[in-house]
XYZ file of C-alpha atoms in Angstrom:
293
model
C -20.232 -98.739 -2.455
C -21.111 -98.158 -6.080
C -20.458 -101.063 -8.870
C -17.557 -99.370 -10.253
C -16.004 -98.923 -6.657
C -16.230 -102.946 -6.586
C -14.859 -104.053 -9.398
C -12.160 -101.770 -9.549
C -11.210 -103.275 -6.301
C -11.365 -106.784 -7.330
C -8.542 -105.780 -10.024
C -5.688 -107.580 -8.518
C -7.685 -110.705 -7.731
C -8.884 -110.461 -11.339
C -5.289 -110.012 -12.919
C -3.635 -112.747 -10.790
C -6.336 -115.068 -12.554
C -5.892 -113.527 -15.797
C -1.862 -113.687 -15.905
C -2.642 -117.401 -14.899
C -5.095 -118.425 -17.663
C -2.835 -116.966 -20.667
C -0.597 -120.515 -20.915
C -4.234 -121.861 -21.265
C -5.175 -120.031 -24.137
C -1.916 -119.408 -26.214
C -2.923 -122.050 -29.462
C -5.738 -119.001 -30.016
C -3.753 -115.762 -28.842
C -1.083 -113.851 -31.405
C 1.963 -116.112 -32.201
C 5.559 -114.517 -32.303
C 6.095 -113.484 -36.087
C 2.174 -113.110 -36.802
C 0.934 -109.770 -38.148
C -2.000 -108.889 -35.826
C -4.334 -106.030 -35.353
C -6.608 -105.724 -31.790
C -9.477 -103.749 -32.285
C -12.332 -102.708 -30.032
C -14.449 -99.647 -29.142
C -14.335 -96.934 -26.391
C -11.976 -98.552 -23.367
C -10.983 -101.500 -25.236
C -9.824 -99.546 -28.254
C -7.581 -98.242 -25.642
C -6.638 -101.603 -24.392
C -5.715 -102.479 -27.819
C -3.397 -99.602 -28.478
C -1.501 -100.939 -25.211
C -1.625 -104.295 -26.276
C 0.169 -103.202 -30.089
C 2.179 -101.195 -28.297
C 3.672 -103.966 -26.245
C 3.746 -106.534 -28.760
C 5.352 -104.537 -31.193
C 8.028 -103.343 -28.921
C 8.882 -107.159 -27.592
C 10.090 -108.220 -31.389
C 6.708 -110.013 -31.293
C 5.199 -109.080 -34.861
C 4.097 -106.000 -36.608
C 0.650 -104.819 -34.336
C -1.891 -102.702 -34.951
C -4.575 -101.013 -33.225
C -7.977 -100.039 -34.648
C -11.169 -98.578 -33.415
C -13.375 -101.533 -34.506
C -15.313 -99.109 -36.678
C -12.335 -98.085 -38.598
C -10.573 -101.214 -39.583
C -8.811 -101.187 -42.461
C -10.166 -104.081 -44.769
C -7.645 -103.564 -47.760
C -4.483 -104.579 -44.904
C -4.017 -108.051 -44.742
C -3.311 -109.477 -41.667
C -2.576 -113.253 -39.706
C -4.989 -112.823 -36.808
C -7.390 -110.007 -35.478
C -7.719 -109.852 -32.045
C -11.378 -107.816 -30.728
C -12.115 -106.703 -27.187
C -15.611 -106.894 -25.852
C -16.083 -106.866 -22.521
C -19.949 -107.238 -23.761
C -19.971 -109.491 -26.745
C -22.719 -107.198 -28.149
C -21.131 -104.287 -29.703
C -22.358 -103.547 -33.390
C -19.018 -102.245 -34.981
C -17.109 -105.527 -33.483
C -19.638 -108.004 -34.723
C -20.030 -106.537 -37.923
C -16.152 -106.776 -38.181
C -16.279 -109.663 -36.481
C -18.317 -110.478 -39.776
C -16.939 -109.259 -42.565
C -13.585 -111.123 -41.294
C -14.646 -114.523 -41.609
C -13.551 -116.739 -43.982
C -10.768 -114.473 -45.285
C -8.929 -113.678 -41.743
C -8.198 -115.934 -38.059
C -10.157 -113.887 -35.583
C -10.155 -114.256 -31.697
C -12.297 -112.790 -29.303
C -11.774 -111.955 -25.451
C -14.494 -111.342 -23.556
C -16.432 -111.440 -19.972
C -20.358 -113.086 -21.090
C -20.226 -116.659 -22.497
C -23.891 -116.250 -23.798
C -23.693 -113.388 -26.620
C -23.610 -113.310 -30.265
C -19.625 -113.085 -30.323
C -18.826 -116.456 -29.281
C -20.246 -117.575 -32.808
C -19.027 -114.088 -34.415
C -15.193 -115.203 -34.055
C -13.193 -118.161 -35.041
C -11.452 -118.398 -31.392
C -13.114 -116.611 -27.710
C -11.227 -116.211 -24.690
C -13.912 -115.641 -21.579
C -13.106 -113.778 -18.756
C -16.281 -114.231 -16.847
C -14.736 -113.753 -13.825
C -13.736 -109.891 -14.571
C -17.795 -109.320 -16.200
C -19.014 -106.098 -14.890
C -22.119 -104.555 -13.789
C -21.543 -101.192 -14.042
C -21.288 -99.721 -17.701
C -17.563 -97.596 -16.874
C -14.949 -100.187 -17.383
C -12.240 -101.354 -15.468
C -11.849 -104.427 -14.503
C -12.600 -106.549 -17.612
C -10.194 -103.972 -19.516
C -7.368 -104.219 -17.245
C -7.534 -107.937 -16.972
C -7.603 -108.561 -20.761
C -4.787 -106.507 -20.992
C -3.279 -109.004 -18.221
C -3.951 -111.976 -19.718
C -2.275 -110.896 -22.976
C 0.716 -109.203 -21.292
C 1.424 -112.822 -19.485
C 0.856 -114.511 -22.915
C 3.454 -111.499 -24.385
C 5.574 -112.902 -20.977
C 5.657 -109.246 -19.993
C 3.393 -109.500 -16.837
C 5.916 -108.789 -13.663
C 4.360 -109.858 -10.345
C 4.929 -106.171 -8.811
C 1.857 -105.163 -10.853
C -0.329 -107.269 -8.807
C 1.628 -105.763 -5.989
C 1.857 -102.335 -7.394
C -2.145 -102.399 -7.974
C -2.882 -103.447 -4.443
C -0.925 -100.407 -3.567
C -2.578 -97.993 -6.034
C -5.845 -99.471 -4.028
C -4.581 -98.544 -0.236
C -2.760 -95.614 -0.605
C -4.473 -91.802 -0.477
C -4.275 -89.745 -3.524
C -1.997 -86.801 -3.904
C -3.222 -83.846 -1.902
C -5.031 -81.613 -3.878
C -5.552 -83.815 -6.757
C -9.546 -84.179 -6.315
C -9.491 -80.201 -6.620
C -8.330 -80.282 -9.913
C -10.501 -78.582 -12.784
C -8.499 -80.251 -15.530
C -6.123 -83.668 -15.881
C -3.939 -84.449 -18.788
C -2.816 -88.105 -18.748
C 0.430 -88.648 -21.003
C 2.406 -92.211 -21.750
C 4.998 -93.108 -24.202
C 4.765 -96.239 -26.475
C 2.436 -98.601 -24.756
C 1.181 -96.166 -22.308
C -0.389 -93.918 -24.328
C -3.522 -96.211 -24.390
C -3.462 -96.003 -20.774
C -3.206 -92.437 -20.750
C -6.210 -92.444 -23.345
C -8.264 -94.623 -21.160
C -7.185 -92.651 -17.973
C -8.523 -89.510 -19.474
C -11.929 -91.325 -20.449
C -12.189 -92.589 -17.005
C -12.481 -88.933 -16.114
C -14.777 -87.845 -18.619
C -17.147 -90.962 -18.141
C -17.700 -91.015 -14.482
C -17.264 -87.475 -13.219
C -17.473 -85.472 -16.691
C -14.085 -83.457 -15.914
C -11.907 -82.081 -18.734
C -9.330 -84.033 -19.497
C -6.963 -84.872 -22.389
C -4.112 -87.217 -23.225
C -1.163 -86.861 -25.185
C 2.121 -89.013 -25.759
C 4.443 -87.242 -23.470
C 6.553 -85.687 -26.038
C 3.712 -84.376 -27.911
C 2.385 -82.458 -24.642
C 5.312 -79.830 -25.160
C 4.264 -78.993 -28.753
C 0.799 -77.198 -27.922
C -0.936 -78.466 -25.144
C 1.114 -77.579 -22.197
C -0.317 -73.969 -22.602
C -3.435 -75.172 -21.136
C -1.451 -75.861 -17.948
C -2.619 -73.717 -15.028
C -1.998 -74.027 -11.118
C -5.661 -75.851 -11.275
C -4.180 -78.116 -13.844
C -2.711 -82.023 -12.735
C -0.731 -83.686 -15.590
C -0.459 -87.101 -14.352
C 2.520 -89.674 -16.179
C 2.396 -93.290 -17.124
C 5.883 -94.476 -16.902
C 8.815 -92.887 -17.301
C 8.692 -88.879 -18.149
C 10.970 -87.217 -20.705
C 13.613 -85.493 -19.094
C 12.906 -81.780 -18.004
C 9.647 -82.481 -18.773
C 8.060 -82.373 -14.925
C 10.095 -79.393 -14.121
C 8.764 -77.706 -17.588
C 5.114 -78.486 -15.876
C 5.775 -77.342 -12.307
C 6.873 -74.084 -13.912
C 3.702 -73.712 -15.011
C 1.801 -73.931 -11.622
C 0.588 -77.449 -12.136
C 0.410 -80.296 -10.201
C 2.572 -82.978 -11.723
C 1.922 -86.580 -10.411
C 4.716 -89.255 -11.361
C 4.275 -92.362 -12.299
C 5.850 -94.910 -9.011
C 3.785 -97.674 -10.132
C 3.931 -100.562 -12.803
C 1.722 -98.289 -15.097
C -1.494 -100.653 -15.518
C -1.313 -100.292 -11.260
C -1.079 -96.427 -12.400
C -4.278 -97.116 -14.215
C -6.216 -98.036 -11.036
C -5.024 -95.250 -9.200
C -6.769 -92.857 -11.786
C -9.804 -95.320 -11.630
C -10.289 -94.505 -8.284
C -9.610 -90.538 -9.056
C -12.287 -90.642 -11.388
C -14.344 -92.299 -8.104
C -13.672 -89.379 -6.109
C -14.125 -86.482 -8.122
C -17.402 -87.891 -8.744
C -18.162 -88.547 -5.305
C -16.795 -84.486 -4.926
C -19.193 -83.235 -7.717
C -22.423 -85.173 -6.119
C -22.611 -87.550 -9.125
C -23.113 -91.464 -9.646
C -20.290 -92.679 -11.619
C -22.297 -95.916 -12.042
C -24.660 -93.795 -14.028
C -22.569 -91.771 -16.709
C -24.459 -89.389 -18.448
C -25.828 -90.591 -22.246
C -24.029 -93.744 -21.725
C -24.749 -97.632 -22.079
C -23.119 -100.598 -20.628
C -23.013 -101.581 -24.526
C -23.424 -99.465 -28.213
C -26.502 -101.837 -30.299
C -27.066 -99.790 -33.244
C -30.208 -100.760 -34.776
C -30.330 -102.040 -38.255
């Protein structure tokens, strides 16, 4: 079994932890009526565009998301929120940085012992989700967790749902695929983003994401009978039948949608497996992005 295949197996041990260590940590986490922005690179930018997403749409506070690189330093804000599964990566320390003094940062990630735990005013460690191999899954997913249960929007079928996800064989013919779209709407567009990258990292496929509505103006023409476009949450109406009439393989979304997240995890496992790669060892990636000075 490769790293990746472990820890994205551990996921529902991970979250049940997670959902249970938010009450611990909500004096440092977003409060209701705070303007935030969670920022992060790669897999947790996409974490963070789930996590606005959410917030935003529970009346918590105005939420942004930001590639960590990208941040806006002319908004003003109550409380920045970075992901870093590593505690290492340049653009979020130098962020990190620049913030302090002037804005209330907090940090979650997995390693106790890396520069970030002086870098921001508040850390949340998830040591427990820390990861070996350098695709994420775990840690991402169980951030997301914690700060769903601290939104008090974690349901206990996704620990349920992701045991599933786990257990249950993939649609028929899915593996055969030469292309997968991933589409959400509001908070699930991050997933879908991080789906797709799953893809991309670990067995180099061709995918894209899109929110769902957006997949009608332009990129359904892609869609051939070699094509899955895969749903996180509920679909637009008509939408699956406008697919299907294409000749693609349309795969619903049954499961809470993080769950739906593992399930493309482990697609990402087997195409690799199918295309005689090593997802542990994506091609010109690191487990973490140092620039040098």
């Amino acid at each position: 079994m490769t790293h990746v295949e472990d820890e994205l197996n551990s996921q529902p041990e991970c979250w049940t932890r997670a959902a249970a260590q938010a009450a611990d940590h909500g004096g440092v986490l977003p409060a209701a009526g705070e303007r935030v922005a969670v920022v992060g690179c790669g897999t947790s930018y996409f974490m963070a565009q789930a996590v606005a997403g959410l917030r935003e749409a529970a009346g918590q506070g105005e939420t942004d998301a930001f590639a960590a690189s990208e941040f806006p330093h002319g908004r003003r804000y109550d409380r920045v929120v970075a992901l870093t599964r590593s505690g290492t990566t340049t653009e979020v320390l130098e962020l990190l940085a620049g913030l302090r003094g002037r804005t209330r940062t907090t940090a979650l990630t997995a390693d106790p012992d890396t520069p970030v735990m002086a870098a921001a005013d508040d850390v949340v460690v998830l040591e427990y989700a820390d990861e070996r191999s350098v695709v994420q899954t775990r840690f991402a997913t169980s951030a997301l967790t914690l700060l769903r249960a601290h939104l008090g929007l974690h349901p206990d079928a996704a620990v349920t749902d992701a045991r599933t996800a786990l257990t249950e064989d993939l649609p028929q013919g899915l593996v055969d695929c030469r292309q997968f779209t991933f589409l959400g709407r509001g908070w699930t567009v991050g997933l879908a983003n991080e789906a797709a990258l799953k893809m991309r990292e670990a067995s180099l496929s061709w995918t894209e994401a899109y929110p769902a509505m957006e997949y009608r103006h332009g990129p359904i023409s892609i869609t051939t009978d070699s094509t899955a476009t895969w749903m996180f949450g509920e679909a637009p109406d008509g939408l699956a039948e406008q697919v299907r009439q294409t000749g693609g393989l349309w795969i619903a979304g049954r499961l809470d949608p993080l769950a739906e997240l593992v399930r493309a995890q482990r697609l990402a496992v087997a195409v690799a497996a199918a295309r005689g790669l090593d997802p542990d060892r994506p091609r010109h990636l690191t487990r973490s992005v140092i620039l040098a000075s």
